[in-house]
Amino acid sequence: MQKLLTIVVPVYKVEPYINKCLDSCLIYKTDEQGNRVLNAELMNQLEVIIVNDGTPDRSAEMSREYVKRYPQTFRQIDKENGGHGSAWNVGLKEATGKYLRFLDFDDWLTNLDKLMEKLQKTDADIVLTPKKEIIGNTEKIPCQLGYEGGIEKDIVQFDFETNYPMTIMSFQYATYRKCIFSIKDFAFREHCSYDDTILFTAPLLNAKTYVIYDFVVYNYLLGRENQSADPIVARKNIPSRIENLEYMTNYFYANKTKSINSHIEKNASVIISRLAAFLLCDIHYMPYKEAKQYATILIPYMKNPFWKPSKSAKRLVKYGFTIWYFFEKIKEYKHLGD
């Protein structure tokens, strides 16, 4: 029997987080006596692929316990260390579910039972649900999706502006129908940071329909030391972020066909420009020569006719790099002085 949903979880040095992460993949129900028990029907339709990316600690040993206890749902693949993208590539290749979700080891899921029940009733290529961000004792839902009553719609009806800053394909918001990844040579980049960038546009190449539900599935933990979302870490990884931006862009335009809808192509280009603008916010922290090197790569993205650029992006295009760089430095110093 084909599984309904596959969840891919990479494992590498995650001892403090792995139990909470994998526990969130267990689905319970209340029986006739009022007891909380595993929902065997839904668990049988769920596949959780744990990819041990050559972790040197006890993480893989801990996750293997779930395979022993719940063999109908969990399986573990052990491999040599290749990085986050490598683990996702293995999980994507091995997935047997009709639908696919990616789950990072320090995050967790909620309402998985609701999601599974919805997946039983839809054939949408993209299933979107809100995410929650958690930092310390603070929780927030950063982007309220434009809920449309849970009605399946054509992808060309998706309102990219209403749902900004979410990109429709972000793995924290999206459950993907696996067949949309049947694009030529689709793969996450390996041995690099921010390898999920390709998901911001690539699924648009094959997706025909989407549906939005109004309950949170993905819980995103922020504030962990050395986390990729940390601004300081992000600035150090600008070269990798730009490489992934170029990889995503080149992949999308190399694989788009003449039949791709103009609405989709236009908004994919806007997503690409927005991601470039996020990078632009960070490069002024770099030394002048290094920042200029990367600005040269980003400037073409700033000239997208469909995008509403920020004031900073407009200044870069209008006045050139040198004036833009020193203007940003002045703003930085004024901010530090406040």
Short mmCIF file of N, CA and C in Angstrom, two decimals, residues 153-271:
data_model
loop_
_atom_site.label_atom_id
_atom_site.label_comp_id
_atom_site.label_asym_id
_atom_site.label_seq_id
_atom_site.Cartn_x
_atom_site.Cartn_y
_atom_site.Cartn_z
N LYS A 153 -7.64 25.05 -5.70
CA LYS A 153 -7.70 26.03 -6.79
C LYS A 153 -6.54 25.83 -7.76
N ASP A 154 -6.72 26.41 -8.95
CA ASP A 154 -5.66 26.40 -9.94
C ASP A 154 -4.51 27.27 -9.44
N ILE A 155 -3.29 26.84 -9.68
CA ILE A 155 -2.11 27.55 -9.17
C ILE A 155 -2.04 28.98 -9.69
N VAL A 156 -2.61 29.25 -10.85
CA VAL A 156 -2.55 30.61 -11.39
C VAL A 156 -3.45 31.58 -10.61
N GLN A 157 -4.30 31.05 -9.73
CA GLN A 157 -5.14 31.90 -8.90
C GLN A 157 -4.45 32.32 -7.61
N PHE A 158 -3.27 31.76 -7.35
CA PHE A 158 -2.60 32.07 -6.08
C PHE A 158 -2.19 33.53 -6.04
N ASP A 159 -2.53 34.19 -4.93
CA ASP A 159 -2.23 35.61 -4.76
C ASP A 159 -0.88 35.75 -4.05
N PHE A 160 0.17 35.97 -4.81
CA PHE A 160 1.51 36.07 -4.26
C PHE A 160 1.66 37.31 -3.37
N GLU A 161 0.97 38.38 -3.70
CA GLU A 161 1.09 39.61 -2.93
C GLU A 161 0.45 39.48 -1.55
N THR A 162 -0.75 38.93 -1.50
CA THR A 162 -1.44 38.75 -0.22
C THR A 162 -0.63 37.88 0.72
N ASN A 163 0.03 36.88 0.18
CA ASN A 163 0.75 35.92 1.00
C ASN A 163 2.22 36.26 1.20
N TYR A 164 2.65 37.42 0.73
CA TYR A 164 4.02 37.89 1.00
C TYR A 164 4.12 38.21 2.49
N PRO A 165 5.26 37.91 3.22
CA PRO A 165 6.55 37.50 2.68
C PRO A 165 6.75 36.01 2.49
N MET A 166 5.68 35.23 2.69
CA MET A 166 5.81 33.80 2.44
C MET A 166 6.02 33.56 0.95
N THR A 167 6.93 32.66 0.62
CA THR A 167 7.01 32.19 -0.75
C THR A 167 6.23 30.89 -0.79
N ILE A 168 5.45 30.70 -1.79
CA ILE A 168 4.47 29.62 -1.83
C ILE A 168 5.10 28.24 -1.64
N MET A 169 6.37 28.11 -1.96
CA MET A 169 6.97 26.78 -1.90
C MET A 169 7.80 26.51 -0.65
N SER A 170 7.96 27.47 0.26
CA SER A 170 8.80 27.25 1.43
C SER A 170 8.41 25.97 2.16
N PHE A 171 9.40 25.15 2.51
CA PHE A 171 9.10 23.84 3.08
C PHE A 171 8.42 23.95 4.44
N GLN A 172 8.53 25.09 5.12
CA GLN A 172 7.86 25.24 6.41
C GLN A 172 6.36 25.46 6.25
N TYR A 173 5.94 25.95 5.11
CA TYR A 173 4.53 26.16 4.82
C TYR A 173 3.92 25.05 3.98
N ALA A 174 4.73 24.33 3.23
CA ALA A 174 4.19 23.49 2.16
C ALA A 174 4.32 21.99 2.42
N THR A 175 3.26 21.29 2.05
CA THR A 175 3.28 19.85 1.87
C THR A 175 3.15 19.64 0.37
N TYR A 176 4.10 18.94 -0.22
CA TYR A 176 4.17 18.83 -1.68
C TYR A 176 3.66 17.47 -2.15
N ARG A 177 2.95 17.46 -3.23
CA ARG A 177 2.66 16.19 -3.89
C ARG A 177 3.96 15.73 -4.54
N LYS A 178 4.40 14.53 -4.22
CA LYS A 178 5.74 14.12 -4.61
C LYS A 178 5.97 14.17 -6.11
N CYS A 179 4.94 13.92 -6.90
CA CYS A 179 5.11 13.85 -8.35
C CYS A 179 5.57 15.18 -8.95
N ILE A 180 5.40 16.31 -8.24
CA ILE A 180 5.84 17.58 -8.84
C ILE A 180 7.35 17.71 -8.81
N PHE A 181 8.04 16.79 -8.14
CA PHE A 181 9.50 16.81 -8.14
C PHE A 181 10.09 15.94 -9.25
N SER A 182 9.25 15.56 -10.19
CA SER A 182 9.75 14.77 -11.31
C SER A 182 10.33 15.68 -12.40
N ILE A 183 10.99 16.74 -11.97
CA ILE A 183 11.65 17.67 -12.88
C ILE A 183 13.04 17.13 -13.17
N LYS A 184 13.52 17.37 -14.35
CA LYS A 184 14.82 16.84 -14.76
C LYS A 184 15.92 17.28 -13.79
N ASP A 185 16.66 16.28 -13.29
CA ASP A 185 17.86 16.52 -12.47
C ASP A 185 17.58 17.34 -11.22
N PHE A 186 16.36 17.26 -10.67
CA PHE A 186 16.10 18.02 -9.45
C PHE A 186 16.95 17.47 -8.31
N ALA A 187 17.61 18.37 -7.58
CA ALA A 187 18.41 17.97 -6.43
C ALA A 187 18.73 19.19 -5.59
N PHE A 188 18.81 18.98 -4.29
CA PHE A 188 19.31 20.01 -3.39
C PHE A 188 20.83 20.06 -3.50
N ARG A 189 21.39 21.26 -3.41
CA ARG A 189 22.84 21.36 -3.40
C ARG A 189 23.38 20.75 -2.12
N GLU A 190 24.55 20.15 -2.22
CA GLU A 190 25.13 19.46 -1.07
C GLU A 190 26.38 20.19 -0.57
N HIS A 191 26.73 19.93 0.68
CA HIS A 191 27.91 20.54 1.31
C HIS A 191 27.83 22.07 1.29
N CYS A 192 26.64 22.61 1.56
CA CYS A 192 26.48 24.06 1.59
C CYS A 192 25.33 24.42 2.53
N SER A 193 25.26 25.68 2.90
CA SER A 193 24.16 26.18 3.72
C SER A 193 23.02 26.66 2.83
N TYR A 194 21.82 26.76 3.40
CA TYR A 194 20.65 27.31 2.71
C TYR A 194 20.30 26.53 1.44
N ASP A 195 20.46 25.21 1.53
CA ASP A 195 20.20 24.36 0.36
C ASP A 195 18.72 24.29 0.00
N ASP A 196 17.82 24.71 0.91
CA ASP A 196 16.39 24.66 0.62
C ASP A 196 15.94 25.77 -0.32
N THR A 197 16.85 26.70 -0.68
CA THR A 197 16.48 27.83 -1.53
C THR A 197 15.81 27.40 -2.82
N ILE A 198 16.21 26.28 -3.37
CA ILE A 198 15.65 25.83 -4.64
C ILE A 198 14.14 25.59 -4.55
N LEU A 199 13.64 25.33 -3.34
CA LEU A 199 12.21 25.07 -3.17
C LEU A 199 11.36 26.32 -3.37
N PHE A 200 11.96 27.49 -3.34
CA PHE A 200 11.18 28.71 -3.49
C PHE A 200 10.59 28.86 -4.89
N THR A 201 11.18 28.19 -5.87
CA THR A 201 10.65 28.31 -7.24
C THR A 201 10.46 26.98 -7.95
N ALA A 202 11.33 26.01 -7.73
CA ALA A 202 11.32 24.78 -8.53
C ALA A 202 9.96 24.07 -8.56
N PRO A 203 9.24 23.94 -7.44
CA PRO A 203 7.95 23.25 -7.51
C PRO A 203 6.94 23.94 -8.42
N LEU A 204 7.11 25.23 -8.68
CA LEU A 204 6.20 25.94 -9.58
C LEU A 204 6.28 25.44 -11.01
N LEU A 205 7.35 24.74 -11.34
CA LEU A 205 7.51 24.24 -12.71
C LEU A 205 6.47 23.18 -13.06
N ASN A 206 6.04 22.40 -12.05
CA ASN A 206 5.11 21.30 -12.31
C ASN A 206 3.77 21.45 -11.61
N ALA A 207 3.68 22.27 -10.58
CA ALA A 207 2.45 22.37 -9.79
C ALA A 207 1.31 22.97 -10.62
N LYS A 208 0.14 22.36 -10.52
CA LYS A 208 -1.04 22.86 -11.22
C LYS A 208 -2.10 23.39 -10.27
N THR A 209 -2.15 22.84 -9.05
CA THR A 209 -3.20 23.22 -8.11
C THR A 209 -2.63 23.42 -6.71
N TYR A 210 -3.37 24.11 -5.88
CA TYR A 210 -2.98 24.33 -4.49
C TYR A 210 -4.23 24.40 -3.63
N VAL A 211 -4.04 24.25 -2.32
CA VAL A 211 -5.12 24.45 -1.35
C VAL A 211 -4.50 25.00 -0.08
N ILE A 212 -5.23 25.86 0.62
CA ILE A 212 -4.75 26.46 1.87
C ILE A 212 -5.66 26.03 3.02
N TYR A 213 -5.06 25.57 4.11
CA TYR A 213 -5.80 25.27 5.33
C TYR A 213 -5.34 26.22 6.43
N ASP A 214 -6.20 26.39 7.44
CA ASP A 214 -5.97 27.46 8.42
C ASP A 214 -5.46 26.97 9.77
N PHE A 215 -4.74 25.85 9.81
CA PHE A 215 -4.17 25.38 11.07
C PHE A 215 -2.65 25.23 10.92
N VAL A 216 -1.94 25.50 12.00
CA VAL A 216 -0.48 25.43 11.99
C VAL A 216 -0.02 23.98 11.97
N VAL A 217 0.95 23.68 11.10
CA VAL A 217 1.57 22.36 11.07
C VAL A 217 3.03 22.45 11.50
N TYR A 218 3.77 23.43 10.97
CA TYR A 218 5.21 23.51 11.21
C TYR A 218 5.52 24.50 12.32
N ASN A 219 6.33 24.07 13.28
CA ASN A 219 6.78 24.92 14.38
C ASN A 219 8.29 25.13 14.25
N TYR A 220 8.68 26.38 14.06
CA TYR A 220 10.06 26.74 13.71
C TYR A 220 10.75 27.35 14.92
N LEU A 221 11.75 26.65 15.45
CA LEU A 221 12.48 27.11 16.62
C LEU A 221 13.58 28.09 16.20
N LEU A 222 13.55 29.27 16.80
CA LEU A 222 14.57 30.29 16.54
C LEU A 222 15.39 30.53 17.80
N GLY A 223 16.58 31.07 17.62
CA GLY A 223 17.41 31.43 18.77
C GLY A 223 18.44 30.40 19.14
N ARG A 224 18.49 29.29 18.40
CA ARG A 224 19.51 28.27 18.68
C ARG A 224 20.88 28.78 18.24
N GLU A 225 21.92 28.46 19.01
CA GLU A 225 23.27 28.89 18.69
C GLU A 225 23.72 28.34 17.34
N ASN A 226 24.34 29.20 16.54
CA ASN A 226 24.87 28.83 15.21
C ASN A 226 23.78 28.45 14.21
N GLN A 227 22.54 28.85 14.48
CA GLN A 227 21.45 28.57 13.56
C GLN A 227 21.60 29.39 12.28
N SER A 228 21.23 28.81 11.15
CA SER A 228 21.41 29.51 9.88
C SER A 228 20.58 30.79 9.80
N ALA A 229 19.47 30.86 10.57
CA ALA A 229 18.64 32.05 10.55
C ALA A 229 19.22 33.20 11.37
N ASP A 230 20.23 32.93 12.18
CA ASP A 230 20.87 33.97 12.97
C ASP A 230 21.52 34.99 12.03
N PRO A 231 21.27 36.30 12.20
CA PRO A 231 21.82 37.30 11.28
C PRO A 231 23.34 37.25 11.14
N ILE A 232 24.04 36.98 12.25
CA ILE A 232 25.51 36.93 12.19
C ILE A 232 25.96 35.74 11.35
N VAL A 233 25.31 34.59 11.55
CA VAL A 233 25.63 33.39 10.76
C VAL A 233 25.29 33.63 9.29
N ALA A 234 24.15 34.26 9.06
CA ALA A 234 23.71 34.53 7.68
C ALA A 234 24.72 35.41 6.94
N ARG A 235 25.28 36.40 7.65
CA ARG A 235 26.25 37.29 7.00
C ARG A 235 27.54 36.55 6.66
N LYS A 236 27.95 35.65 7.54
CA LYS A 236 29.15 34.87 7.28
C LYS A 236 28.95 33.94 6.08
N ASN A 237 27.70 33.56 5.85
CA ASN A 237 27.40 32.59 4.79
C ASN A 237 26.89 33.24 3.51
N ILE A 238 27.15 34.53 3.34
CA ILE A 238 26.67 35.22 2.13
C ILE A 238 27.15 34.52 0.85
N PRO A 239 28.41 34.09 0.74
CA PRO A 239 28.80 33.41 -0.50
C PRO A 239 27.94 32.19 -0.81
N SER A 240 27.64 31.38 0.20
CA SER A 240 26.80 30.21 -0.01
C SER A 240 25.38 30.61 -0.37
N ARG A 241 24.87 31.66 0.24
CA ARG A 241 23.51 32.12 -0.05
C ARG A 241 23.40 32.61 -1.48
N ILE A 242 24.43 33.32 -1.95
CA ILE A 242 24.41 33.81 -3.33
C ILE A 242 24.54 32.65 -4.32
N GLU A 243 25.37 31.68 -4.00
CA GLU A 243 25.50 30.49 -4.86
C GLU A 243 24.16 29.77 -4.99
N ASN A 244 23.42 29.67 -3.88
CA ASN A 244 22.12 29.01 -3.94
C ASN A 244 21.09 29.84 -4.69
N LEU A 245 21.19 31.17 -4.58
CA LEU A 245 20.31 32.04 -5.36
C LEU A 245 20.54 31.80 -6.85
N GLU A 246 21.79 31.76 -7.26
CA GLU A 246 22.10 31.53 -8.67
C GLU A 246 21.69 30.13 -9.12
N TYR A 247 21.91 29.15 -8.24
CA TYR A 247 21.52 27.76 -8.56
C TYR A 247 20.01 27.67 -8.77
N MET A 248 19.24 28.27 -7.86
CA MET A 248 17.79 28.27 -7.98
C MET A 248 17.34 28.95 -9.27
N THR A 249 17.92 30.12 -9.55
CA THR A 249 17.54 30.88 -10.74
C THR A 249 17.86 30.12 -12.02
N ASN A 250 19.06 29.61 -12.11
CA ASN A 250 19.47 28.88 -13.31
C ASN A 250 18.64 27.62 -13.50
N TYR A 251 18.34 26.95 -12.39
CA TYR A 251 17.55 25.72 -12.50
C TYR A 251 16.14 26.02 -13.00
N PHE A 252 15.53 27.07 -12.47
CA PHE A 252 14.17 27.40 -12.89
C PHE A 252 14.11 27.73 -14.37
N TYR A 253 15.01 28.59 -14.83
CA TYR A 253 14.94 29.02 -16.24
C TYR A 253 15.43 27.95 -17.20
N ALA A 254 16.26 27.04 -16.73
CA ALA A 254 16.70 25.93 -17.58
C ALA A 254 15.60 24.90 -17.79
N ASN A 255 14.67 24.83 -16.84
CA ASN A 255 13.64 23.78 -16.89
C ASN A 255 12.24 24.28 -17.19
N LYS A 256 12.06 25.58 -17.28
CA LYS A 256 10.73 26.07 -17.62
C LYS A 256 10.44 25.77 -19.10
N THR A 257 9.19 25.53 -19.37
CA THR A 257 8.78 25.23 -20.74
C THR A 257 8.02 26.42 -21.33
N LYS A 258 7.80 26.36 -22.63
CA LYS A 258 7.07 27.43 -23.29
C LYS A 258 5.62 27.52 -22.80
N SER A 259 5.13 26.42 -22.25
CA SER A 259 3.73 26.40 -21.82
C SER A 259 3.53 26.93 -20.40
N ILE A 260 4.60 27.30 -19.71
CA ILE A 260 4.45 27.77 -18.34
C ILE A 260 3.62 29.05 -18.33
N ASN A 261 2.69 29.13 -17.39
CA ASN A 261 1.80 30.28 -17.31
C ASN A 261 2.59 31.55 -17.00
N SER A 262 2.23 32.65 -17.66
CA SER A 262 2.95 33.91 -17.49
C SER A 262 2.85 34.43 -16.06
N HIS A 263 1.71 34.19 -15.38
CA HIS A 263 1.53 34.60 -13.99
C HIS A 263 2.55 33.90 -13.09
N ILE A 264 2.76 32.61 -13.33
CA ILE A 264 3.71 31.84 -12.54
C ILE A 264 5.13 32.30 -12.82
N GLU A 265 5.47 32.45 -14.07
CA GLU A 265 6.83 32.87 -14.42
C GLU A 265 7.13 34.26 -13.87
N LYS A 266 6.18 35.17 -13.98
CA LYS A 266 6.36 36.53 -13.46
C LYS A 266 6.62 36.51 -11.96
N ASN A 267 5.81 35.75 -11.23
CA ASN A 267 5.95 35.75 -9.77
C ASN A 267 7.15 34.95 -9.30
N ALA A 268 7.58 33.97 -10.08
CA ALA A 268 8.83 33.28 -9.76
C ALA A 268 9.99 34.26 -9.85
N SER A 269 9.97 35.12 -10.86
CA SER A 269 11.04 36.11 -11.01
C SER A 269 11.00 37.13 -9.88
N VAL A 270 9.80 37.45 -9.39
CA VAL A 270 9.68 38.38 -8.26
C VAL A 270 10.24 37.74 -6.99
N ILE A 271 9.94 36.46 -6.78
CA ILE A 271 10.49 35.74 -5.62
C ILE A 271 12.01 35.77 -5.66
#
